[in-house]
Coordinates of C-alpha atoms in Angstrom, one line a residue:
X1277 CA -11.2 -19.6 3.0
X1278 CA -14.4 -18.1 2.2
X1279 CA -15.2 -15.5 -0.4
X1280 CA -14.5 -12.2 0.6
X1281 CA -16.0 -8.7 -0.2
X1282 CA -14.9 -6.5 -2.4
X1283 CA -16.9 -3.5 -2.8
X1284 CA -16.3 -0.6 -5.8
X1285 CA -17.1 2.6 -7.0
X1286 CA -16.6 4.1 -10.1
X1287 CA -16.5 7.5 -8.3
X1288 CA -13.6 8.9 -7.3
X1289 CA -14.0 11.9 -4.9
X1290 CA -13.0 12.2 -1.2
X1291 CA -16.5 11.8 0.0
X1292 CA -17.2 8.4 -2.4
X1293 CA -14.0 7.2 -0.2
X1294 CA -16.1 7.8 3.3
X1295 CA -19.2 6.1 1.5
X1296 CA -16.9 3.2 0.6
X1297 CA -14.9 3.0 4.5
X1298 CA -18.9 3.0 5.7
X1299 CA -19.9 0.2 3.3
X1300 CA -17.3 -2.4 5.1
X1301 CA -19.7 -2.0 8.3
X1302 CA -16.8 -1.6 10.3
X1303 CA -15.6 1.1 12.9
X1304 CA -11.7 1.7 13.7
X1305 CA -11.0 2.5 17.1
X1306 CA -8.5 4.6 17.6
X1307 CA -5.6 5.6 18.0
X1308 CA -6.1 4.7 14.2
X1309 CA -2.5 4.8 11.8
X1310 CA -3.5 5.9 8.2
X1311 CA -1.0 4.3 5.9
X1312 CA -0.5 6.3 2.8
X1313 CA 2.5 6.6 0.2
X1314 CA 4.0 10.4 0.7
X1315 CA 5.4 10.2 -2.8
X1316 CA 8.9 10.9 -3.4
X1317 CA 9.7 14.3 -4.3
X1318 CA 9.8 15.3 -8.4
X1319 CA 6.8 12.4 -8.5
X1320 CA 3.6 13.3 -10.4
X1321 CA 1.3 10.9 -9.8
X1322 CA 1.1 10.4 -6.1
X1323 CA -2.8 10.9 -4.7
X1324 CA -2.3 14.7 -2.9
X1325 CA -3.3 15.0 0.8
X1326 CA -6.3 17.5 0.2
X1327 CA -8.6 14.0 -1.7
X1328 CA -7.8 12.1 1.5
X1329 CA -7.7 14.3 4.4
X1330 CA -11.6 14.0 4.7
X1331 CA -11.4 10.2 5.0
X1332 CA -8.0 10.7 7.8
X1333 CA -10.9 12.9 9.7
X1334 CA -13.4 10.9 9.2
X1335 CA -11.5 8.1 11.6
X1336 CA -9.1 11.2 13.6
X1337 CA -6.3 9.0 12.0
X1338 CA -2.8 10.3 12.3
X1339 CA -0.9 9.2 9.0
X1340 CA 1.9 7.3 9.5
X1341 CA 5.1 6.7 7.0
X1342 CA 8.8 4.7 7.5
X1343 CA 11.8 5.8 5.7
X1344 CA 13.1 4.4 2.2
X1345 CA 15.7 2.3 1.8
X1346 CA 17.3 3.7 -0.6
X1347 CA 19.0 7.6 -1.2
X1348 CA 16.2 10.1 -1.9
X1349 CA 14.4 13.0 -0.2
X1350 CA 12.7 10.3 2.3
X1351 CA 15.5 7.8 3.2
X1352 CA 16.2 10.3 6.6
X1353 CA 13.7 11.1 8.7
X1354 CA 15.3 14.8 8.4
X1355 CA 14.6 15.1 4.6
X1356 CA 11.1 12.6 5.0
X1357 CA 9.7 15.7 7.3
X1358 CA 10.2 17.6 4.6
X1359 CA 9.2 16.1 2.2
X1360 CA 6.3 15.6 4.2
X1361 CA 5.9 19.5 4.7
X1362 CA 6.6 20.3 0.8
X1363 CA 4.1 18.1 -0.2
X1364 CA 1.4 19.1 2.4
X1365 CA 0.7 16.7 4.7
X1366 CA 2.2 18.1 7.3
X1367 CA -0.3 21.0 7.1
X1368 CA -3.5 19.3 6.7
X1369 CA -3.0 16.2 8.8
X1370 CA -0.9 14.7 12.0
X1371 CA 1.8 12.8 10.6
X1372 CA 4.3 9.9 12.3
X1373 CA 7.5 9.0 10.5
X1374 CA 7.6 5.6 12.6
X1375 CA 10.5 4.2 12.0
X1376 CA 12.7 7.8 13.2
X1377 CA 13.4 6.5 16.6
X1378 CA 13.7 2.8 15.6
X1379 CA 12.2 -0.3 14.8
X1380 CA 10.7 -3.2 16.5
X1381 CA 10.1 -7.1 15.0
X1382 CA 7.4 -8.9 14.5
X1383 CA 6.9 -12.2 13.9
X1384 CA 6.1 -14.5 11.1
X1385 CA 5.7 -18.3 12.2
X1386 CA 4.6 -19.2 8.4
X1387 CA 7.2 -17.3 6.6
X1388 CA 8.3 -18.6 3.4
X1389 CA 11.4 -16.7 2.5
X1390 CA 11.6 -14.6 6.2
X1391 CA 10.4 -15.1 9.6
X1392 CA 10.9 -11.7 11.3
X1393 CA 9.7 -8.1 9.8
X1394 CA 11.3 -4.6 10.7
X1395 CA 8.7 -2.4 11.3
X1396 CA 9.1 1.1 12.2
X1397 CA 8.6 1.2 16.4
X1398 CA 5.5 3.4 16.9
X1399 CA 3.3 0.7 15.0
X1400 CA 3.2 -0.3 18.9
X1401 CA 1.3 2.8 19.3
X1402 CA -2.2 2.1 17.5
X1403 CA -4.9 0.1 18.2
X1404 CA -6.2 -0.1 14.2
X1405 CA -5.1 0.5 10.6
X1406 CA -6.5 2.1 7.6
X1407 CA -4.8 1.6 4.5
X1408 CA -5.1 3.9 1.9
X1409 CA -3.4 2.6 -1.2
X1410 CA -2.7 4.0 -4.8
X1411 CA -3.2 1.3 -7.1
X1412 CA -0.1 1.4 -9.8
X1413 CA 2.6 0.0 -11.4
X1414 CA 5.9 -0.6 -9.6
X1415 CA 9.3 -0.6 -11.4
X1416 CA 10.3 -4.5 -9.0
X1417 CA 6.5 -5.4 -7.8
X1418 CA 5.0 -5.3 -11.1
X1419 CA 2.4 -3.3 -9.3
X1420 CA 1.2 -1.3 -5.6
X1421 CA -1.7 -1.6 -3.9
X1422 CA -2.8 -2.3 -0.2
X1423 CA -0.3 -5.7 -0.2
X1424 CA 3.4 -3.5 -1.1
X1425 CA 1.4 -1.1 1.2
X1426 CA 1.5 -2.4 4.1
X1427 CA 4.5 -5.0 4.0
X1428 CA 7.5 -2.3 2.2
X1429 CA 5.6 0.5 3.0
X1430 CA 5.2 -0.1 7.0
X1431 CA 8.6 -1.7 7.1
X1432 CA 11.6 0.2 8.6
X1433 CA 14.5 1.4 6.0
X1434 CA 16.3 -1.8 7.2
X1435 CA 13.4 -3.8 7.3
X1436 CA 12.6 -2.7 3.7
X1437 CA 15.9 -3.7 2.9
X1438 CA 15.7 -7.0 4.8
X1439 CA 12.3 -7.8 2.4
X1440 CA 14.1 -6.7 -0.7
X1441 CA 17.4 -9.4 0.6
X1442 CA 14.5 -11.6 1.5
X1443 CA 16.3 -11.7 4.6
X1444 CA 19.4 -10.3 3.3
X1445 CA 19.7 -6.6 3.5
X1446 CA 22.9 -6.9 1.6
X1447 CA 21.1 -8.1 -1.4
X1448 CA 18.7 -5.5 -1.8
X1449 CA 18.8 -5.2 -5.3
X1450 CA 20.8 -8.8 -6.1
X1451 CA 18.2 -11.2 -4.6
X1452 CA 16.4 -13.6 -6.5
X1453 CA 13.7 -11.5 -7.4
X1454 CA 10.0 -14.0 -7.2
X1455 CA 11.8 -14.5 -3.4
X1456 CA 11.8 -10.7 -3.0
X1457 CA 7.7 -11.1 -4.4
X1458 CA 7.4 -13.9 -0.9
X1459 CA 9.4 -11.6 1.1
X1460 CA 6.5 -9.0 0.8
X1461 CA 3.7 -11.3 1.3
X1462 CA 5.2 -12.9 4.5
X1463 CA 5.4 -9.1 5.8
X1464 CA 2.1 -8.4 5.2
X1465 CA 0.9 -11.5 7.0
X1466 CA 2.8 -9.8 9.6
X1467 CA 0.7 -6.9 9.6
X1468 CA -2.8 -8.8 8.7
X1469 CA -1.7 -10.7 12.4
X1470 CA -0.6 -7.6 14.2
X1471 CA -4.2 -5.9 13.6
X1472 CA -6.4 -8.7 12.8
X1473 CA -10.2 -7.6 12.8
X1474 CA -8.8 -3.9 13.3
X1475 CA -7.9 -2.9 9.4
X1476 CA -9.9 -1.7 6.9
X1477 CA -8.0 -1.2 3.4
X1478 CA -8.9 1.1 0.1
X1479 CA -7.5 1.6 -3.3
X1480 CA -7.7 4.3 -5.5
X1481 CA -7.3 3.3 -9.2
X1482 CA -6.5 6.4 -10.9
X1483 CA -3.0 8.1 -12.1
X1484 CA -2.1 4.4 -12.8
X1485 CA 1.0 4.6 -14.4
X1486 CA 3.7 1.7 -14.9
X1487 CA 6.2 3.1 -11.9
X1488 CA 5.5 3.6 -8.2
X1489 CA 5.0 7.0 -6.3
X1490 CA 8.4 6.0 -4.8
X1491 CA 9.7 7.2 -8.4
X1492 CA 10.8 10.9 -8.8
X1493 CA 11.3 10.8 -12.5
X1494 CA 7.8 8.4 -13.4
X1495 CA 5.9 7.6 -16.0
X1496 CA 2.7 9.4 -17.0
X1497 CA -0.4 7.0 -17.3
X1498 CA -1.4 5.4 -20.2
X1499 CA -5.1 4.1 -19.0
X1500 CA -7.7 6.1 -17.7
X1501 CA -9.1 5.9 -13.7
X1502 CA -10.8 3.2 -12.7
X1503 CA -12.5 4.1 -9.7
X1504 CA -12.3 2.7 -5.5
X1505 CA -12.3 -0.3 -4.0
X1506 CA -12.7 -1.3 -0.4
X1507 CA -12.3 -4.6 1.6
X1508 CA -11.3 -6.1 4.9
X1509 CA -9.1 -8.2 2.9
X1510 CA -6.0 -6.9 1.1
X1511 CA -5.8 -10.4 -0.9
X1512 CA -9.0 -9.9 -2.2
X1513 CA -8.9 -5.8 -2.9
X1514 CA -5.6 -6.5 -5.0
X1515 CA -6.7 -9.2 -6.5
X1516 CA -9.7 -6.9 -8.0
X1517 CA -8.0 -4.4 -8.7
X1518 CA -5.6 -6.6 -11.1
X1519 CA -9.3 -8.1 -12.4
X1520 CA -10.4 -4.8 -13.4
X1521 CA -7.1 -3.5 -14.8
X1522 CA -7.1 -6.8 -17.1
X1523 CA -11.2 -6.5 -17.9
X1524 CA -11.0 -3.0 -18.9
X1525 CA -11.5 -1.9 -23.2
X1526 CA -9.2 0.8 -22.3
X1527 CA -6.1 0.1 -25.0
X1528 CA -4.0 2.2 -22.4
X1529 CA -3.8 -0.7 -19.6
X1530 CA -0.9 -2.8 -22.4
X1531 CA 1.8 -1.0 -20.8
X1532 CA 0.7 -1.8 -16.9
X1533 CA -0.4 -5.2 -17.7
X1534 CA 3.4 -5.8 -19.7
X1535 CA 4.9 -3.9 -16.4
X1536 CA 2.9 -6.6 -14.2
X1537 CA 3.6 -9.7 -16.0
X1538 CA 7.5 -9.0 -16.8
X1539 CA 7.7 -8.5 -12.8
X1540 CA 5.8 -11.4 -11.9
X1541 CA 3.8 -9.5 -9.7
X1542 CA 0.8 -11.8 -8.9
X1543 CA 2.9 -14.3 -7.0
X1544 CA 2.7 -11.4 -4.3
X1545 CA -0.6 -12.2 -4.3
X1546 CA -0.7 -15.9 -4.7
X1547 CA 2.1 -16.2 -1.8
X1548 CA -0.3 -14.0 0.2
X1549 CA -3.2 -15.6 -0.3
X1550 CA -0.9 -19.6 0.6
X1551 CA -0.1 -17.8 3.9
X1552 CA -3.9 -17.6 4.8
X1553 CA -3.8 -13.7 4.8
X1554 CA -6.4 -13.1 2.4
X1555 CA -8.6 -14.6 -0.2
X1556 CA -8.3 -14.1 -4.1
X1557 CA -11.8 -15.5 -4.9
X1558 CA -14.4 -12.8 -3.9
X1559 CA -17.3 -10.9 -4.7
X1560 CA -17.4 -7.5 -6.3
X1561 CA -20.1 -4.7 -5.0
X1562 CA -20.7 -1.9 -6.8
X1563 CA -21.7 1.0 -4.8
X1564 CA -23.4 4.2 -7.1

């Protein structure tokens, strides 16, 4: 596979995320899903609708969601809409909890621990993609960025349970846990298929503590911001990402990298980039 681009700021405003969509030289025809992470309720850290709304408008995305899998204030759609309303996004953008009226499956010929993903049913309604990650730790992953993004984070509540059983939704929290680590990177192959040329994916590296937005009770960060990152390749965005977390002098980044290495979390990656969806060897823009 050849060596994708990766291209960075060190700037992190709402309009430096516009500058960076532009840089990727590509235009999302619409109707265009926005996946972001609505951050479960009590959470701190999650990136607020306000930074991102300008980038939603830029492409007239609507920004789209599925449920948990697990008990919280988003595992119904009834307490995810409000969720959704407490936290704003409901006021500042069009929202679509996908999976509310069911789920469809797609497939996944190369699967290595599943063949199927549950993915909420009005993914059948857009034409493109835009994934706007927050680049953190994750209590199981080891750490979030565009990859969990769009393989948990666009899967149904069962199908996020079916990833976490790696094809068991019984096992969701018994599985073998690197298979759980496949599980996600056959379902994002899923969705690098699904809109293939049509998806354009950034992450924010900032608020980067060890647990995910899905956590109400998280964390604070230890390391300072890093900046944004944009590709057309999810392999090679995460892949930087986890570069520049390693690269950095900040003495902070000990307790992310210990969260990413006791989870294993680069096999996500590596299982990823074995299924052809992405490249890890890239080159790195940086854009003033």
């Amino acid at each position: 596979m050849e060596k994708a681009t990766v291209y960075f700021t060190r700037t992190i405003t709402p309009e430096q995320m516009i500058r960076m969509y532009q840089a990727l030289g590509i235009t999302l025809e619409g109707p265009v899903a926005v996946k972001v992470h609505s951050g479960e309720v009590g959470n701190q850290n999650f990136i607020r609708p306000a930074f991102l709304k300008p980038m939603i408008d830029y492409v007239d995305g609507t920004v789209v969601e599925c449920n948990t899998a697990y008990q919280g204030k988003r595992y119904t759609a009834a307490d995810h809409w409000e969720t959704m309303k407490k936290h704003g996004w409901t006021d500042l953008c069009r929202v679509d909890i996908m999976d509310e009226e069911g789920e469809i499956s797609l497939p996944i010929p190369g699967g290595k621990r599943i063949q199927e993903n549950f993915v909420g049913k009005n993914l059948e309604n857009y034409r493109s993609l835009l994934v706007l990650s927050h680049f953190k730790g994750h209590p199981m992953g080891g750490f979030g960025g565009a990859l969990k993004n769009i393989s948990i984070g666009i899967a149904s509540s069962h199908g996020k349970a079916y990833i976490h059983g790696a094809g068991n939704p019984a096992e969701l929290w018994t599985a073998d846990h690197d298979s759980f680590l496949e599980s996600m990177a056959d379902a994002a192959s899923s969705i690098v298929t699904r809109f293939q040329g049509k998806s354009a994916y950034l992450n924010v590296m900032c608020n980067m503590s060890v647990d995910c937005d899905c956590c109400s009770v998280a964390e604070d960060p230890k390391m300072a911001d890093i900046g944004i990152l944009a590709s057309l390749d999810p392999v090679a965005l995460d892949q930087a990402c986890l570069d520049l977390v390693y690269q950095s002098d900040d003495p902070g980044k000990g307790d992310l990298i210990e969260r990413i290495e006791s989870r294993h979390g680069i096999l996500t990656v590596e299982a990823a980039a074995a299924l052809g969806v992405g490249s890890r060897d890239y080159e790195l823009i940086e854009v003033k």
